[in-house]
Amino acid sequence: MARVDRRPRQRLGAEQRRATILEAAREAFSRAPYDAVSMAVIAEAAGASEALVHRYYSTKSRLHEEVVRTAVEALLRRQAEADDALGPGATPRARVSSSIEVYLDFIADAGEGWAAPLRDPHDGSAEAARLRARTREHYVELLRAVLGLSAGEPTDHALRGYLGFLDAACLSWFGAGCPQRQRSTVVEAALGALDGALRASGHAVVAAQV
């Protein structure tokens, strides 16, 4: 019997095909946890065969890692652009606040793909988990630079604790439907957590800037 596709296949160049598959995967992972998304679903959304998806991305875990990697790169780029727009005279508080605002926009767009791993650390591919861990350490380095702090304990404990609080607060905000009216509450709560963590680690002068 001849195969009848529900969606006509498109002839695309290699790079365009790869990008189409990646976007279809991003959309799929933004709507459902990792285990609920199949390569067949992604292939259907991309207008491609499952075999073709595997040709470009050998496994679902490899494709998921690429989705997370491109999302992280986009977030870091948007935060850097927002920081540059503040100008060289911006206070640490303004710079951290700006990064949180961009993060909230990112969360609202990323959807379940962002939230699921926070609810369940085992959600997603192992490769993506390692990438998230490296990204967390990169954010610790960025915070040190913004606040003018040196590496080492207890400073790093404070910064990692702040990042944990930020994600927990953002997860609560996401669960409430990402209400615009509550954005300022999340931002101020996160800044307060950073302030408290820095004071507790002996950085009262730096905390006063936050």
PDB file of N, CA and C in Angstrom, residues 91-131:
ATOM      1  N   THR A  91      24.411  50.045  38.358  1.00  0.00           N
ATOM      2  CA  THR A  91      24.744  49.440  39.644  1.00  0.00           C
ATOM      3  C   THR A  91      24.628  47.926  39.561  1.00  0.00           C
ATOM      4  N   PRO A  92      25.271  47.203  40.469  1.00  0.00           N
ATOM      5  CA  PRO A  92      25.107  45.749  40.507  1.00  0.00           C
ATOM      6  C   PRO A  92      23.637  45.348  40.624  1.00  0.00           C
ATOM      7  N   ARG A  93      22.861  46.083  41.425  1.00  0.00           N
ATOM      8  CA  ARG A  93      21.443  45.763  41.581  1.00  0.00           C
ATOM      9  C   ARG A  93      20.716  45.855  40.246  1.00  0.00           C
ATOM     10  N   ALA A  94      20.983  46.912  39.493  1.00  0.00           N
ATOM     11  CA  ALA A  94      20.324  47.082  38.199  1.00  0.00           C
ATOM     12  C   ALA A  94      20.719  45.975  37.237  1.00  0.00           C
ATOM     13  N   ARG A  95      21.968  45.563  37.279  1.00  0.00           N
ATOM     14  CA  ARG A  95      22.445  44.532  36.360  1.00  0.00           C
ATOM     15  C   ARG A  95      21.856  43.162  36.709  1.00  0.00           C
ATOM     16  N   VAL A  96      21.805  42.834  37.992  1.00  0.00           N
ATOM     17  CA  VAL A  96      21.208  41.559  38.395  1.00  0.00           C
ATOM     18  C   VAL A  96      19.706  41.570  38.113  1.00  0.00           C
ATOM     19  N   SER A  97      19.060  42.685  38.418  1.00  0.00           N
ATOM     20  CA  SER A  97      17.620  42.802  38.157  1.00  0.00           C
ATOM     21  C   SER A  97      17.315  42.618  36.675  1.00  0.00           C
ATOM     22  N   SER A  98      18.144  43.210  35.815  1.00  0.00           N
ATOM     23  CA  SER A  98      17.951  43.079  34.378  1.00  0.00           C
ATOM     24  C   SER A  98      18.069  41.627  33.936  1.00  0.00           C
ATOM     25  N   SER A  99      19.055  40.912  34.497  1.00  0.00           N
ATOM     26  CA  SER A  99      19.245  39.506  34.119  1.00  0.00           C
ATOM     27  C   SER A  99      18.051  38.664  34.537  1.00  0.00           C
ATOM     28  N   ILE A 100      17.446  38.996  35.676  1.00  0.00           N
ATOM     29  CA  ILE A 100      16.263  38.250  36.130  1.00  0.00           C
ATOM     30  C   ILE A 100      15.086  38.516  35.208  1.00  0.00           C
ATOM     31  N   GLU A 101      14.904  39.756  34.807  1.00  0.00           N
ATOM     32  CA  GLU A 101      13.807  40.104  33.904  1.00  0.00           C
ATOM     33  C   GLU A 101      13.916  39.325  32.592  1.00  0.00           C
ATOM     34  N   VAL A 102      15.117  39.250  32.053  1.00  0.00           N
ATOM     35  CA  VAL A 102      15.324  38.489  30.815  1.00  0.00           C
ATOM     36  C   VAL A 102      15.047  37.010  31.064  1.00  0.00           C
ATOM     37  N   TYR A 103      15.452  36.519  32.213  1.00  0.00           N
ATOM     38  CA  TYR A 103      15.224  35.118  32.567  1.00  0.00           C
ATOM     39  C   TYR A 103      13.735  34.815  32.633  1.00  0.00           C
ATOM     40  N   LEU A 104      12.954  35.714  33.187  1.00  0.00           N
ATOM     41  CA  LEU A 104      11.506  35.512  33.257  1.00  0.00           C
ATOM     42  C   LEU A 104      10.890  35.436  31.862  1.00  0.00           C
ATOM     43  N   ASP A 105      11.353  36.287  30.958  1.00  0.00           N
ATOM     44  CA  ASP A 105      10.870  36.213  29.571  1.00  0.00           C
ATOM     45  C   ASP A 105      11.224  34.864  28.950  1.00  0.00           C
ATOM     46  N   PHE A 106      12.432  34.419  29.218  1.00  0.00           N
ATOM     47  CA  PHE A 106      12.894  33.134  28.692  1.00  0.00           C
ATOM     48  C   PHE A 106      12.035  31.986  29.226  1.00  0.00           C
ATOM     49  N   ILE A 107      11.748  32.005  30.504  1.00  0.00           N
ATOM     50  CA  ILE A 107      10.953  30.946  31.130  1.00  0.00           C
ATOM     51  C   ILE A 107       9.558  30.878  30.523  1.00  0.00           C
ATOM     52  N   ALA A 108       8.938  32.021  30.347  1.00  0.00           N
ATOM     53  CA  ALA A 108       7.592  32.058  29.776  1.00  0.00           C
ATOM     54  C   ALA A 108       7.576  31.470  28.373  1.00  0.00           C
ATOM     55  N   ASP A 109       8.666  31.655  27.637  1.00  0.00           N
ATOM     56  CA  ASP A 109       8.754  31.127  26.272  1.00  0.00           C
ATOM     57  C   ASP A 109       9.133  29.649  26.247  1.00  0.00           C
ATOM     58  N   ALA A 110      10.052  29.241  27.133  1.00  0.00           N
ATOM     59  CA  ALA A 110      10.556  27.864  27.133  1.00  0.00           C
ATOM     60  C   ALA A 110       9.538  26.871  27.668  1.00  0.00           C
ATOM     61  N   GLY A 111       8.656  27.310  28.541  1.00  0.00           N
ATOM     62  CA  GLY A 111       7.573  26.462  29.025  1.00  0.00           C
ATOM     63  C   GLY A 111       8.036  25.239  29.787  1.00  0.00           C
ATOM     64  N   GLU A 112       7.394  24.120  29.490  1.00  0.00           N
ATOM     65  CA  GLU A 112       7.648  22.875  30.216  1.00  0.00           C
ATOM     66  C   GLU A 112       9.094  22.407  30.067  1.00  0.00           C
ATOM     67  N   GLY A 113       9.707  22.751  28.954  1.00  0.00           N
ATOM     68  CA  GLY A 113      11.094  22.351  28.752  1.00  0.00           C
ATOM     69  C   GLY A 113      12.022  22.919  29.814  1.00  0.00           C
ATOM     70  N   TRP A 114      11.691  24.105  30.334  1.00  0.00           N
ATOM     71  CA  TRP A 114      12.465  24.679  31.429  1.00  0.00           C
ATOM     72  C   TRP A 114      12.022  24.112  32.769  1.00  0.00           C
ATOM     73  N   ALA A 115      10.727  23.983  32.971  1.00  0.00           N
ATOM     74  CA  ALA A 115      10.191  23.620  34.281  1.00  0.00           C
ATOM     75  C   ALA A 115      10.379  22.160  34.653  1.00  0.00           C
ATOM     76  N   ALA A 116      10.234  21.262  33.691  1.00  0.00           N
ATOM     77  CA  ALA A 116      10.236  19.822  33.996  1.00  0.00           C
ATOM     78  C   ALA A 116      11.495  19.355  34.734  1.00  0.00           C
ATOM     79  N   PRO A 117      12.701  19.763  34.320  1.00  0.00           N
ATOM     80  CA  PRO A 117      13.891  19.293  35.042  1.00  0.00           C
ATOM     81  C   PRO A 117      13.979  19.819  36.469  1.00  0.00           C
ATOM     82  N   LEU A 118      13.350  20.965  36.748  1.00  0.00           N
ATOM     83  CA  LEU A 118      13.363  21.479  38.110  1.00  0.00           C
ATOM     84  C   LEU A 118      12.398  20.697  38.996  1.00  0.00           C
ATOM     85  N   ARG A 119      11.288  20.271  38.406  1.00  0.00           N
ATOM     86  CA  ARG A 119      10.348  19.449  39.168  1.00  0.00           C
ATOM     87  C   ARG A 119      10.912  18.050  39.396  1.00  0.00           C
ATOM     88  N   ASP A 120      11.603  17.528  38.394  1.00  0.00           N
ATOM     89  CA  ASP A 120      12.146  16.174  38.460  1.00  0.00           C
ATOM     90  C   ASP A 120      13.561  16.185  37.890  1.00  0.00           C
ATOM     91  N   PRO A 121      14.576  16.119  38.761  1.00  0.00           N
ATOM     92  CA  PRO A 121      15.970  16.174  38.283  1.00  0.00           C
ATOM     93  C   PRO A 121      16.321  15.070  37.289  1.00  0.00           C
ATOM     94  N   HIS A 122      15.516  14.010  37.250  1.00  0.00           N
ATOM     95  CA  HIS A 122      15.787  12.912  36.325  1.00  0.00           C
ATOM     96  C   HIS A 122      15.142  13.130  34.957  1.00  0.00           C
ATOM     97  N   ASP A 123      14.375  14.212  34.812  1.00  0.00           N
ATOM     98  CA  ASP A 123      13.744  14.481  33.522  1.00  0.00           C
ATOM     99  C   ASP A 123      14.796  14.954  32.528  1.00  0.00           C
ATOM    100  N   GLY A 124      14.718  14.463  31.312  1.00  0.00           N
ATOM    101  CA  GLY A 124      15.631  14.900  30.267  1.00  0.00           C
ATOM    102  C   GLY A 124      16.810  13.968  30.101  1.00  0.00           C
ATOM    103  N   SER A 125      17.648  14.298  29.150  1.00  0.00           N
ATOM    104  CA  SER A 125      18.810  13.479  28.850  1.00  0.00           C
ATOM    105  C   SER A 125      19.948  13.790  29.812  1.00  0.00           C
ATOM    106  N   ALA A 126      20.838  12.822  29.989  1.00  0.00           N
ATOM    107  CA  ALA A 126      21.998  13.023  30.854  1.00  0.00           C
ATOM    108  C   ALA A 126      22.904  14.110  30.296  1.00  0.00           C
ATOM    109  N   GLU A 127      23.001  14.167  28.967  1.00  0.00           N
ATOM    110  CA  GLU A 127      23.828  15.191  28.326  1.00  0.00           C
ATOM    111  C   GLU A 127      23.308  16.592  28.652  1.00  0.00           C
ATOM    112  N   ALA A 128      21.990  16.754  28.600  1.00  0.00           N
ATOM    113  CA  ALA A 128      21.400  18.054  28.903  1.00  0.00           C
ATOM    114  C   ALA A 128      21.596  18.411  30.377  1.00  0.00           C
ATOM    115  N   ALA A 129      21.528  17.419  31.250  1.00  0.00           N
ATOM    116  CA  ALA A 129      21.745  17.654  32.679  1.00  0.00           C
ATOM    117  C   ALA A 129      23.154  18.167  32.938  1.00  0.00           C
ATOM    118  N   ARG A 130      24.127  17.565  32.271  1.00  0.00           N
ATOM    119  CA  ARG A 130      25.506  18.023  32.431  1.00  0.00           C
ATOM    120  C   ARG A 130      25.679  19.440  31.891  1.00  0.00           C
ATOM    121  N   LEU A 131      24.999  19.739  30.801  1.00  0.00           N
ATOM    122  CA  LEU A 131      25.068  21.087  30.236  1.00  0.00           C
ATOM    123  C   LEU A 131      24.465  22.106  31.200  1.00  0.00           C
TER     124      LEU A 131
END
